[in-house]
Amino acid sequence: MDRLEAMSLFVAAVEAGSLSATARRFGMPLATVSRKVSELERHLNTRLLARSARRLTLT
């Protein structure tokens, strides 16, 4: 995992408030963005985002 890329995606997701907007901004599939953020959470062994159907919030 490229941690710097994952951290950049995480910050962008928090700023945008959604993984979909982040995926569009970086020109990546939504599944890739979601997977990279999840991998970062696993690496840090903590939950960084609270995901709901409509928005993301920091934990």
Backbone as a chain_set.jsonl record, in Angstrom:
{"seq": "MDRLEAMSLFVAAVEAGSLSATARRFGMPLATVSRKVSELERHLNTRLLARSARRLTLT", "coords": {"N": [[0.839, -1.184, 0.0], [0.53, 2.192, -0.809], [1.149, 4.461, 1.388], [1.228, 7.27, 1.479], [-0.364, 8.04, -0.696], [-2.784, 6.915, 0.148], [-3.237, 8.429, 2.452], [-3.533, 10.951, 1.291], [-5.884, 10.544, -0.165], [-7.615, 10.046, 1.952], [-7.617, 12.561, 3.314], [-8.69, 14.155, 1.273], [-11.205, 12.961, 1.05], [-12.341, 13.584, 3.519], [-12.404, 16.382, 3.313], [-14.099, 16.673, 1.083], [-16.316, 15.308, 1.913], [-17.344, 12.984, 0.957], [-16.776, 9.743, -0.463], [-17.301, 9.298, -3.114], [-17.098, 11.812, -4.388], [-14.412, 12.225, -3.985], [-13.325, 10.143, -5.489], [-14.083, 10.969, -8.063], [-12.622, 13.364, -8.228], [-9.946, 12.459, -8.19], [-9.964, 10.82, -10.343], [-10.391, 8.073, -10.131], [-11.741, 4.753, -9.674], [-14.576, 4.369, -7.511], [-14.52, 2.137, -5.811], [-11.787, 1.655, -5.554], [-10.843, 3.906, -4.171], [-12.275, 3.619, -1.778], [-11.232, 1.15, -0.914], [-8.512, 1.798, -0.508], [-8.646, 3.685, 1.566], [-9.759, 2.068, 3.521], [-7.672, 0.216, 3.802], [-5.73, 1.889, 4.883], [-6.924, 2.452, 7.335], [-6.857, -0.131, 8.431], [-4.072, -0.513, 8.549], [-3.354, 1.42, 10.44], [-4.76, 0.459, 12.483], [-7.179, 1.454, 13.455], [-10.379, 3.048, 13.321], [-11.05, 5.527, 11.033], [-12.998, 6.945, 9.681], [-16.488, 7.519, 9.923], [-18.878, 5.966, 8.22], [-21.81, 6.642, 6.423], [-24.903, 6.26, 4.629], [-25.24, 8.667, 3.359], [-23.169, 10.459, 4.01], [-19.79, 11.193, 5.126], [-18.06, 11.17, 8.198], [-15.603, 12.266, 10.516], [-14.119, 10.109, 12.933]], "CA": [[0.0, 0.0, 0.0], [1.201, 3.484, -0.825], [0.509, 5.181, 2.5], [1.069, 8.69, 1.16], [-1.552, 8.143, -1.543], [-3.945, 6.617, 0.986], [-3.465, 9.592, 3.316], [-4.064, 12.017, 0.435], [-7.284, 10.214, -0.438], [-8.339, 10.231, 3.21], [-7.797, 14.003, 3.527], [-9.629, 14.629, 0.25], [-12.541, 12.454, 1.392], [-12.837, 14.388, 4.645], [-12.713, 17.72, 2.786], [-15.24, 16.591, 0.168], [-17.464, 14.751, 2.619], [-17.81, 11.734, 0.348], [-15.794, 8.976, -1.227], [-17.634, 9.457, -4.535], [-16.495, 13.062, -4.853], [-12.967, 12.003, -3.987], [-13.036, 9.299, -6.65], [-14.184, 11.822, -9.257], [-11.511, 14.33, -8.198], [-8.692, 11.784, -8.499], [-10.134, 10.012, -11.548], [-10.26, 6.666, -9.739], [-13.015, 4.108, -9.335], [-15.001, 4.499, -6.116], [-14.065, 0.962, -5.06], [-10.356, 1.819, -5.277], [-10.72, 4.905, -3.101], [-12.78, 2.989, -0.562], [-10.278, 0.121, -0.499], [-7.287, 2.429, -0.004], [-8.947, 4.264, 2.882], [-9.915, 0.922, 4.43], [-6.331, -0.318, 4.06], [-5.082, 2.822, 5.806], [-7.522, 2.195, 8.648], [-6.305, -1.4, 8.918], [-2.66, -0.297, 8.873], [-3.291, 2.201, 11.678], [-5.529, -0.298, 13.47], [-8.218, 2.312, 14.029], [-11.387, 3.532, 12.383], [-10.85, 6.954, 10.797], [-14.222, 7.547, 9.153], [-17.804, 6.924, 10.162], [-19.55, 6.0, 6.921], [-23.255, 6.438, 6.367], [-25.366, 6.243, 3.242], [-25.233, 10.008, 2.783], [-21.999, 11.295, 4.276], [-18.67, 10.707, 5.929], [-17.648, 12.033, 9.304], [-14.428, 11.789, 11.239], [-14.42, 9.461, 14.209]], "C": [[0.878, 1.239, 0.0], [0.517, 4.35, 0.231], [0.298, 6.656, 2.206], [-0.169, 8.907, 0.292], [-2.817, 7.911, -0.717], [-4.269, 7.795, 1.895], [-4.025, 10.766, 2.518], [-5.535, 11.788, 0.119], [-8.141, 10.416, 0.805], [-8.63, 11.715, 3.452], [-8.808, 14.561, 2.525], [-11.054, 14.178, 0.556], [-13.148, 13.252, 2.534], [-13.238, 15.772, 4.149], [-13.964, 17.698, 1.919], [-16.496, 16.081, 0.861], [-18.024, 13.492, 2.001], [-16.677, 11.053, -0.408], [-16.041, 9.127, -2.728], [-17.004, 10.714, -5.116], [-14.982, 12.932, -4.93], [-12.559, 11.176, -5.197], [-13.086, 10.116, -7.938], [-12.996, 12.766, -9.343], [-10.192, 13.687, -8.626], [-8.776, 10.914, -9.754], [-9.939, 8.526, -11.298], [-11.648, 6.069, -9.551], [-13.313, 4.262, -7.842], [-14.482, 3.343, -5.268], [-12.589, 1.071, -4.686], [-10.141, 2.796, -4.138], [-11.153, 4.295, -1.777], [-11.792, 1.957, -0.023], [-9.016, 0.736, 0.1], [-7.504, 3.07, 1.364], [-9.109, 3.144, 3.91], [-8.568, 0.302, 4.778], [-5.565, 0.577, 5.026], [-5.618, 2.617, 7.218], [-6.98, 0.897, 9.255], [-4.849, -1.241, 9.344], [-2.508, 0.432, 10.206], [-4.029, 1.518, 12.825], [-6.541, 0.582, 14.212], [-9.182, 2.735, 12.93], [-11.239, 5.041, 12.254], [-12.138, 7.663, 10.392], [-15.45, 6.776, 9.61], [-18.569, 7.082, 8.852], [-21.046, 5.802, 7.103], [-23.651, 6.486, 4.899], [-25.225, 7.607, 2.576], [-23.968, 10.812, 3.002], [-20.936, 10.564, 5.074], [-18.433, 11.687, 7.062], [-16.417, 11.423, 9.943], [-14.854, 11.121, 12.529], [-13.74, 10.208, 15.334]], "O": [[1.861, 1.311, 0.737], [-0.559, 4.901, -0.005], [-0.7, 7.237, 2.633], [-0.932, 9.846, 0.517], [-3.803, 8.631, -0.87], [-5.438, 8.126, 2.09], [-4.889, 11.494, 3.005], [-6.335, 12.724, 0.134], [-9.268, 10.903, 0.713], [-9.764, 12.082, 3.76], [-9.68, 15.348, 2.891], [-12.003, 14.931, 0.343], [-14.339, 13.559, 2.515], [-14.295, 16.282, 4.522], [-14.797, 18.6, 2.005], [-17.611, 16.39, 0.442], [-19.049, 12.977, 2.447], [-15.759, 11.696, -0.916], [-15.101, 9.088, -3.521], [-16.441, 10.684, -6.211], [-14.351, 13.47, -5.84], [-11.562, 11.476, -5.854], [-12.223, 9.968, -8.804], [-12.425, 12.949, -10.418], [-9.407, 14.304, -9.346], [-7.774, 10.338, -10.179], [-9.393, 7.809, -12.136], [-12.614, 6.789, -9.299], [-12.399, 4.282, -7.017], [-14.054, 3.548, -4.132], [-12.189, 0.623, -3.611], [-9.342, 2.539, -3.237], [-10.465, 4.445, -0.768], [-11.544, 1.897, 1.181], [-8.508, 0.246, 1.109], [-6.629, 3.0, 2.226], [-8.643, 3.267, 5.042], [-8.345, -0.094, 5.922], [-4.836, 0.086, 5.887], [-4.854, 2.61, 8.183], [-6.681, 0.839, 10.447], [-4.438, -1.77, 10.376], [-1.634, 0.097, 11.005], [-3.939, 1.936, 13.979], [-6.727, 0.465, 15.424], [-8.826, 2.77, 11.752], [-11.295, 5.758, 13.253], [-12.344, 8.832, 10.718], [-15.448, 5.547, 9.674], [-18.87, 8.198, 8.43], [-21.49, 4.918, 7.836], [-22.812, 6.729, 4.031], [-25.102, 7.689, 1.354], [-23.708, 11.757, 2.258], [-21.156, 9.479, 5.613], [-18.59, 12.896, 6.893], [-16.22, 10.208, 9.909], [-15.839, 11.522, 13.148], [-13.867, 9.823, 16.497]]}, "num_chains": 1, "name": "protein.A"}
